[in-house]
CSV table of C-alpha atoms in Angstrom, one decimal:
chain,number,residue,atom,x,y,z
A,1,UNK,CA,24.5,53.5,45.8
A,2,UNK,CA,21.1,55.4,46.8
A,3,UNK,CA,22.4,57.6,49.2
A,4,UNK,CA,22.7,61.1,48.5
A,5,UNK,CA,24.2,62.4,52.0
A,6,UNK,CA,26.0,59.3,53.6
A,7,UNK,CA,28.8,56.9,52.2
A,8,UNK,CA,26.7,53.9,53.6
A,9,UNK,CA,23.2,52.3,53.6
A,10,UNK,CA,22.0,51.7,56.9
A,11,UNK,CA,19.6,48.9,55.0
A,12,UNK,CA,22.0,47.1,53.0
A,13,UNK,CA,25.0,47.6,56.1
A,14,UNK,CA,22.2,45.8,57.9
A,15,UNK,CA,21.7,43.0,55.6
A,16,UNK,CA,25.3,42.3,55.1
A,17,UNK,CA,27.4,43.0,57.9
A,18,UNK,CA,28.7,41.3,59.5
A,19,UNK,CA,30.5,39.0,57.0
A,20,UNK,CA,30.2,35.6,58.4
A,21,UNK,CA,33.3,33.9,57.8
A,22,UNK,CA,37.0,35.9,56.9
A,23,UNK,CA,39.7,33.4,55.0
A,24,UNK,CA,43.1,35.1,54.6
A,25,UNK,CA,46.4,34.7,54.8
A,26,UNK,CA,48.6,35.8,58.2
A,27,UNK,CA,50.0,38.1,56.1
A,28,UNK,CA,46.9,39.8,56.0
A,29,UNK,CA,47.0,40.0,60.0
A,30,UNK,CA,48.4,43.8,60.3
A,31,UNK,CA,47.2,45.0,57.5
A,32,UNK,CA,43.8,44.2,56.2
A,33,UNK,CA,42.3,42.7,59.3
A,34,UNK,CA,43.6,45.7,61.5
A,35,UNK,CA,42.3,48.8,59.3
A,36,UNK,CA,39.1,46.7,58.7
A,37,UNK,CA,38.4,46.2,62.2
A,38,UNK,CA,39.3,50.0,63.2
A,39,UNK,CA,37.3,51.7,60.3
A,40,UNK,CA,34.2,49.8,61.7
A,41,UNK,CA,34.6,51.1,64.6
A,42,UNK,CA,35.3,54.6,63.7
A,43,UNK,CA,32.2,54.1,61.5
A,44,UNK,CA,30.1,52.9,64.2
A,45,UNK,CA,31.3,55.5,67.0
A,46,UNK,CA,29.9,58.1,63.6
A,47,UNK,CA,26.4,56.2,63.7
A,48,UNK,CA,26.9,55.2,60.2
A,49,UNK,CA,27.0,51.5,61.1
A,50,UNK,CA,25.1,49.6,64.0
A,51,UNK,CA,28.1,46.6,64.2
A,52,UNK,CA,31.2,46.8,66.3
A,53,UNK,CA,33.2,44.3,64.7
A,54,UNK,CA,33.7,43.3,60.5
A,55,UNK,CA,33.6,39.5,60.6
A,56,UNK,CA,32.2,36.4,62.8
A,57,UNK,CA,34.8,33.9,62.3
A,58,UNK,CA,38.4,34.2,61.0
A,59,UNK,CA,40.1,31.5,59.6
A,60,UNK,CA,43.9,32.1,58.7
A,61,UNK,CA,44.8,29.2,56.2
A,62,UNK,CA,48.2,28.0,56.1
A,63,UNK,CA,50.5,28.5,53.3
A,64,UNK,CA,51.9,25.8,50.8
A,65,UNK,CA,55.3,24.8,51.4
A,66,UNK,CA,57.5,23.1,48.5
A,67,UNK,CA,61.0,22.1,48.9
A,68,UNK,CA,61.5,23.4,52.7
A,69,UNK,CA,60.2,27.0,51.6
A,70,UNK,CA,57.3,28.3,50.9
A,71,UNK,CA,55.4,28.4,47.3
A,72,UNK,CA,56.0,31.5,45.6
A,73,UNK,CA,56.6,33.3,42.2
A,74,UNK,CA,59.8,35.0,43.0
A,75,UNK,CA,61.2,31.7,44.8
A,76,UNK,CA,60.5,29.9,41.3
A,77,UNK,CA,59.1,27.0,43.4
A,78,UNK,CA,55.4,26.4,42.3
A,79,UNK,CA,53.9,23.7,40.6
A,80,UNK,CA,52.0,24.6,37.3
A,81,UNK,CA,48.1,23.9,37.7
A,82,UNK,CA,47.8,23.0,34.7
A,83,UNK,CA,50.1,20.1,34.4
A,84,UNK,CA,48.2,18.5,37.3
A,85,UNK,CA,44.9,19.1,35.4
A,86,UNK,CA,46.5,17.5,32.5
A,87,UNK,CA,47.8,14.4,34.0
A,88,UNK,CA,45.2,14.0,36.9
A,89,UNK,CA,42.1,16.5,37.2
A,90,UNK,CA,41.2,19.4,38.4
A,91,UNK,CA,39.4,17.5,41.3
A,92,UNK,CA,42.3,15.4,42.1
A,93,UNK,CA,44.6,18.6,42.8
A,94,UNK,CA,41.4,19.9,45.0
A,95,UNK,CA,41.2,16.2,46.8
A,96,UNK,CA,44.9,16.9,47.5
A,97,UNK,CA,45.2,20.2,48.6
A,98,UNK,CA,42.3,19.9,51.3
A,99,UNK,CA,43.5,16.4,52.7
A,100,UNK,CA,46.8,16.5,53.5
A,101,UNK,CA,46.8,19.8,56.0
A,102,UNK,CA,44.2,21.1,57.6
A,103,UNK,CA,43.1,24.4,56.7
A,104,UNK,CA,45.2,26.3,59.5
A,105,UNK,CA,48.6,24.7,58.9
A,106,UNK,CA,51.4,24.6,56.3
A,107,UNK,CA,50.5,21.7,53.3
A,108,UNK,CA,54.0,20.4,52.5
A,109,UNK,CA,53.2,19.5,48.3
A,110,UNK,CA,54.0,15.9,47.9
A,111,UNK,CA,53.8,14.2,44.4
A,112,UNK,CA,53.2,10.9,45.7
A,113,UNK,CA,50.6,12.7,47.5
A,114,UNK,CA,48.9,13.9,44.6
A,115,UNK,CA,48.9,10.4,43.2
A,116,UNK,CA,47.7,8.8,46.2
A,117,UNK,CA,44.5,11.2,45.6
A,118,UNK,CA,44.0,9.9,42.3
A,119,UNK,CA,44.2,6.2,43.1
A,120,UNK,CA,41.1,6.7,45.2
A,121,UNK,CA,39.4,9.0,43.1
A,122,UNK,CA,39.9,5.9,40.4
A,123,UNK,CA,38.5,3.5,43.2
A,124,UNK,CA,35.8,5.2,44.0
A,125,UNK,CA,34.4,5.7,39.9
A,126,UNK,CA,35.4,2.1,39.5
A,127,UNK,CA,32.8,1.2,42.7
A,128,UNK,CA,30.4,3.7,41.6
A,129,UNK,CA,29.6,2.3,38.2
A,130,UNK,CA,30.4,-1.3,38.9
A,131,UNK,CA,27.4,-0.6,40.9
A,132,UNK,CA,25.6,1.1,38.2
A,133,UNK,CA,25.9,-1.6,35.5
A,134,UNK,CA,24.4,-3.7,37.7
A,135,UNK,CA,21.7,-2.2,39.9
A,136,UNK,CA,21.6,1.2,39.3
A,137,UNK,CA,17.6,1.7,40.8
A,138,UNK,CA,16.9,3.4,43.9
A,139,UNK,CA,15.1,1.6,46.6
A,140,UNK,CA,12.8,3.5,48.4
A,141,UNK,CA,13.1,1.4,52.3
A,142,UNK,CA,12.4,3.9,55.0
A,143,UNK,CA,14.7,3.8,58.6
A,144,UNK,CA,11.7,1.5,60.3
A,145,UNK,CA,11.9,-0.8,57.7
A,146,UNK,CA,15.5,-2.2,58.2
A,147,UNK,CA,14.5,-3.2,61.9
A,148,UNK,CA,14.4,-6.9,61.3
A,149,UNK,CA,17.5,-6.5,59.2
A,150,UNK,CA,20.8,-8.7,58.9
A,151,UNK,CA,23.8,-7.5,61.0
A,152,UNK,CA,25.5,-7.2,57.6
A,153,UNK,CA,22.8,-4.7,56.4
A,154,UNK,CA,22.9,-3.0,59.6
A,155,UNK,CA,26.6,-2.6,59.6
A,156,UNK,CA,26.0,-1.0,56.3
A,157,UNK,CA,23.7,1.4,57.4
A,158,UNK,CA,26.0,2.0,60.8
A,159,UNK,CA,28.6,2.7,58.4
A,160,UNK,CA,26.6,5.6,55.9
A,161,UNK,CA,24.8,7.4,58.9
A,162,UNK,CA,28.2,7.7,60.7
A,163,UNK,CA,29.7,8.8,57.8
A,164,UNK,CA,27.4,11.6,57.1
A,165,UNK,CA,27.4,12.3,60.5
A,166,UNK,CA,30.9,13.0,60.5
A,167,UNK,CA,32.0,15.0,57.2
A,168,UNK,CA,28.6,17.0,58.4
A,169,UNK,CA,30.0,17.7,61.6
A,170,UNK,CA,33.7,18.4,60.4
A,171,UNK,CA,32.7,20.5,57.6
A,172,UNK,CA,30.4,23.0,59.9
A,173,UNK,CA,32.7,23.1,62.8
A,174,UNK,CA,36.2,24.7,61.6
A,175,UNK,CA,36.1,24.1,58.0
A,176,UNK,CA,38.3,20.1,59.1
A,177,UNK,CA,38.1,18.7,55.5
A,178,UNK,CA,40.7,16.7,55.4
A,179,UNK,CA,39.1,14.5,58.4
A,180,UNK,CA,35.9,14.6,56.6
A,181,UNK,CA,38.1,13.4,53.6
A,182,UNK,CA,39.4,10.7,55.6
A,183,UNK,CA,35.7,9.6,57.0
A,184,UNK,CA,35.0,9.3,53.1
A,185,UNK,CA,37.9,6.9,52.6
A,186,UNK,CA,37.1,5.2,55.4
A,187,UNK,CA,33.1,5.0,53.6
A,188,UNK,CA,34.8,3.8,50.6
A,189,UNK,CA,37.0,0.9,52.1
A,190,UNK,CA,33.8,-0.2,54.0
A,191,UNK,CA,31.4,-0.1,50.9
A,192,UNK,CA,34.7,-2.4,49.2
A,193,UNK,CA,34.9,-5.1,51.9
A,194,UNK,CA,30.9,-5.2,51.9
A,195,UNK,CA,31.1,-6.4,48.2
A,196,UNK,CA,34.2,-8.6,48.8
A,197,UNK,CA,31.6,-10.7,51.1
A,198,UNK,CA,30.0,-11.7,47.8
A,199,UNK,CA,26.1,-11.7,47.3
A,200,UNK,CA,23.8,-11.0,50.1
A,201,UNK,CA,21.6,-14.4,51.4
A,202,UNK,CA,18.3,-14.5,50.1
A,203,UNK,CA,16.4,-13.5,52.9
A,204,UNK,CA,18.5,-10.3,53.2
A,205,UNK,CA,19.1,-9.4,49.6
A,206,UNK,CA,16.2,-6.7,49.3
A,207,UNK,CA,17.3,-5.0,52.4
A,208,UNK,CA,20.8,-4.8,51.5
A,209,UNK,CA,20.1,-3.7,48.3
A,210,UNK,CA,18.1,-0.7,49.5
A,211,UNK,CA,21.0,-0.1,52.1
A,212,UNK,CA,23.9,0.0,49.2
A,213,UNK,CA,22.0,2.1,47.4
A,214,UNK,CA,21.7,4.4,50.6
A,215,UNK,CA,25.4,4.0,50.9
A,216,UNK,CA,26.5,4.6,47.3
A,217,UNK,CA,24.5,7.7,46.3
A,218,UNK,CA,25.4,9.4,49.7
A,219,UNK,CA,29.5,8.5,49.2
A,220,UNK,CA,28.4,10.9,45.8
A,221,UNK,CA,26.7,13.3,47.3
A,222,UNK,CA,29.2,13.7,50.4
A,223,UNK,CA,32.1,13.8,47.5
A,224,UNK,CA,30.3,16.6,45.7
A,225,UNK,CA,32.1,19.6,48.2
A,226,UNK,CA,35.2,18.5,47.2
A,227,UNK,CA,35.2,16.9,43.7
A,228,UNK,CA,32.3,18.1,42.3
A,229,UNK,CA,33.7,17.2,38.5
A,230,UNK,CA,33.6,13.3,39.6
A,231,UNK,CA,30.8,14.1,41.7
A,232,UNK,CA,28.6,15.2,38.7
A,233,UNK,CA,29.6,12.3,36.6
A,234,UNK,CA,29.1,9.8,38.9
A,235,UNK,CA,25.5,10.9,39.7
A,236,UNK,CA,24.5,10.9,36.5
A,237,UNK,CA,25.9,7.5,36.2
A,238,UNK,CA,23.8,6.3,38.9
A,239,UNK,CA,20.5,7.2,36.5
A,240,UNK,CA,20.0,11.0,39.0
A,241,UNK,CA,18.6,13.9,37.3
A,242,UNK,CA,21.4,16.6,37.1
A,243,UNK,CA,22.9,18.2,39.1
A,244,UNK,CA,24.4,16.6,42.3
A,245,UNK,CA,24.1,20.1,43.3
A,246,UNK,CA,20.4,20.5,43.3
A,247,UNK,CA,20.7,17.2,45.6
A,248,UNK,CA,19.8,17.9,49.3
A,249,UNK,CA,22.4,17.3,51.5
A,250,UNK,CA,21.8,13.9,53.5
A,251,UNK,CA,21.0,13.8,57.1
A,252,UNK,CA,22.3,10.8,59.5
A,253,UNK,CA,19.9,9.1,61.5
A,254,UNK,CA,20.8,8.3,65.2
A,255,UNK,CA,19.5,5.3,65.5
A,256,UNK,CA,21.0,3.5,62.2
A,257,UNK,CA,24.0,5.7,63.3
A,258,UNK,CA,24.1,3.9,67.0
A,259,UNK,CA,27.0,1.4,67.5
A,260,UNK,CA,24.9,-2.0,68.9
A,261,UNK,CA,28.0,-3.0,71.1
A,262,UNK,CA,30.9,-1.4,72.5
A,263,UNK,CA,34.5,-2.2,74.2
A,264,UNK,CA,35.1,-1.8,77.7
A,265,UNK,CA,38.4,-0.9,79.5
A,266,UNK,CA,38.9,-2.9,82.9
A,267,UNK,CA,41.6,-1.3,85.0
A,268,UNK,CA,42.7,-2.1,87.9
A,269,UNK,CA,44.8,0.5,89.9
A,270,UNK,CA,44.4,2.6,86.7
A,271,UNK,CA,46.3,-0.3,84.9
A,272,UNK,CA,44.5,-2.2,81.9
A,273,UNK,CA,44.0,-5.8,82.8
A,274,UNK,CA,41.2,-7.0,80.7
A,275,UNK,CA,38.9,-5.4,78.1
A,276,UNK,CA,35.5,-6.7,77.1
A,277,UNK,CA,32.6,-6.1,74.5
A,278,UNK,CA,29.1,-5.1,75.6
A,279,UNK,CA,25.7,-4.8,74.3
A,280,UNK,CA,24.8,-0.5,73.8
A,281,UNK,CA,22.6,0.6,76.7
A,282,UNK,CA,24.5,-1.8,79.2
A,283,UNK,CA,23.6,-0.6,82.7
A,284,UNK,CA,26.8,0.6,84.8
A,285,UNK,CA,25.5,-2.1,87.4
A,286,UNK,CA,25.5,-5.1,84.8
A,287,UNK,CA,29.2,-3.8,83.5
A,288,UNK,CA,31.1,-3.6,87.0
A,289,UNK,CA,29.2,-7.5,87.5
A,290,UNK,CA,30.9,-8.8,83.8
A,291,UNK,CA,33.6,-7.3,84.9
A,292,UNK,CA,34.3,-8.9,88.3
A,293,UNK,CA,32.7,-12.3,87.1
A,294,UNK,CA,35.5,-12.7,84.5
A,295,UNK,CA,38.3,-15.1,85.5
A,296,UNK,CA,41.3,-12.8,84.7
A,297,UNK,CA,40.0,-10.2,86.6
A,298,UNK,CA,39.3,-12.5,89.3
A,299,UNK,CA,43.1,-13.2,89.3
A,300,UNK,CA,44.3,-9.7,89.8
A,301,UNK,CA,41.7,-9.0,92.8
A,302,UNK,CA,42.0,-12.3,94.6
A,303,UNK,CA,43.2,-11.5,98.3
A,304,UNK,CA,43.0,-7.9,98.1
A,305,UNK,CA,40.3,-5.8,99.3
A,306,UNK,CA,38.2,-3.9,96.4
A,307,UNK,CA,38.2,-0.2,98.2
A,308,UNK,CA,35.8,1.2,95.3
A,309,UNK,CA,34.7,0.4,91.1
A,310,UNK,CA,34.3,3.6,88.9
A,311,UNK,CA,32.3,3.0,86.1
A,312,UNK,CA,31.9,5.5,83.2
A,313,UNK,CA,29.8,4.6,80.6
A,314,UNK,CA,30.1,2.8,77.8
A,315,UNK,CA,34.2,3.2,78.3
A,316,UNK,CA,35.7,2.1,81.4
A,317,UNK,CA,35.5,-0.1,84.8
A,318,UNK,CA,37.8,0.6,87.2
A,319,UNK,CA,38.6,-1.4,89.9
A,320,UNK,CA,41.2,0.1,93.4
A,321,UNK,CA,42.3,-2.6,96.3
């Protein structure tokens, strides 16, 4: 707007192009996207611009199909927003809409879909202030301090880093919310069958109470993307400061993250014979041993020469005669 002589300022062109991230429709594809694309270059061949191309990343979302065809206007097919917000929430229709496709494909609307989003959205305020009524205090236990920890309080923790971990990961990498959606439901039904155990054991019951308080306030915070409505509620339920917004976005740690054992494949001829569990950080050498020293195994090799044992780590032993 402070140019007297060009139709663009080099400063500002600099400062916001090129646009990081382009959502539209396919429709968009000939159009929009193809006149963008050659005006910036026409403008950069004219030195008015120093970029060759409008936009980083493209994502073409998918459209909403209803009845076979897809949501329109004209086709009278659409659902009427505010009917859902009525009867369910604005969040529940968001839930929904990100869940059920991913962002690239066609969402075929469902009704028993949108219901299904609302049963857990109801589960997870019922958790939430369940938990509030009756410990609502954050516990401030740092990472080092769970090392003598109870495998239930370690599962826990396993449980919240992964979690974060992955809706993190899904979220940055190709916008995948409806897997990060189902990492979160996932969270949730583990969070549930940790309280279905019953009270923690004395010995155990400060640690675990620091690690569901870890686990409960990051479910809310992870939420927020998606329902920030509930989101919001729910944090002030849990005694937070308003907003959930202002609240920094959590960061896994490995280590709490690490699984402690793992399942091993044993093939033999490329055909699964056995499988086994074994401590993280087993050496290759100490698998291919548990794996020959076992009695099935020993069944399936006995008379036959072993020709050669592949081992890759932390997956599979396989065995050729």
């Amino acid at each position: 707007p402070h140019e007297t002589d060009k139709p663009v300022e080099q400063a500002l062109a600099d400062r916001f192009l090129p646009v990081d991230q382009y959502v539209g429709g396919i429709e968009h594809a000939v159009l929009h996207l193809l006149y963008a694309r050659f005006f910036t270059k026409v403008m950069r061949d004219m030195g008015l611009i120093r970029i060759g191309e409008p936009f980083l990343n493209l994502l073409t979302q998918g459209m909403v199909i209803k009845d076979g065809a897809k949501m329109s206007k004209s086709k009278g097919n659409v659902v009427d927003p505010n009917h859902l917000i009525e009867t369910y929430g604005a969040d529940t229709a968001r839930l929904f809409s990100l869940f059920f496709s991913s962002p690239e494909k066609d969402l075929e609307w469902s009704d028993d879909g949108v219901q299904g989003s609302f049963r857990f959205l109801q589960r997870v305020w019922k958790l939430v202030h369940e938990y509030a009524e009756s410990q609502r205090h954050a516990f401030p236990v740092q990472g080092d301090d769970f090392s003598n920890a109870s495998a239930r309080v370690r599962g826990l923790r396993r449980l919240t880093h992964q979690t974060i971990k992955k809706v993190t990961e899904d979220i940055e990498s190709g916008y995948q919310f409806n897997t990060a959606i189902a990492a979160l439901m996932s969270f949730y039904n583990g969070l549930s069958r940790d309280r279905a155990e019953g009270p923690p054991s004395e010995e155990e019951a400060v640690l675990h109470a620091a690690a569901f308080s870890e686990a409960i306030t990051r479910l809310v915070v992870l939420l927020s993307p998606f329902t920030p409505h509930l989101a919001e509620s729910l944090w002030e339920a849990l005694g937070h400061p308003p907003s959930v917004m202002d609240a920094a976005w959590p960061s896994n740690e490995e280590a709490a993250a690490a699984e402690e054992s793992f399942e091993v494949v044993v093939q033999i001829n490329g055909k699964v014979r056995h499988r086994f569990n074994a401590l993280a950080g087993t050496a290759d050498d100490l698998l291919q041993k548990q794996a020959l020293s076992d009695p099935r195994i020993g069944a399936w090799i006995e008379g036959k020469t072993i020709r050669k044992i592949f081992v890759i780590k932390g997956k599979l032993v396989n065995i050729v005669v």
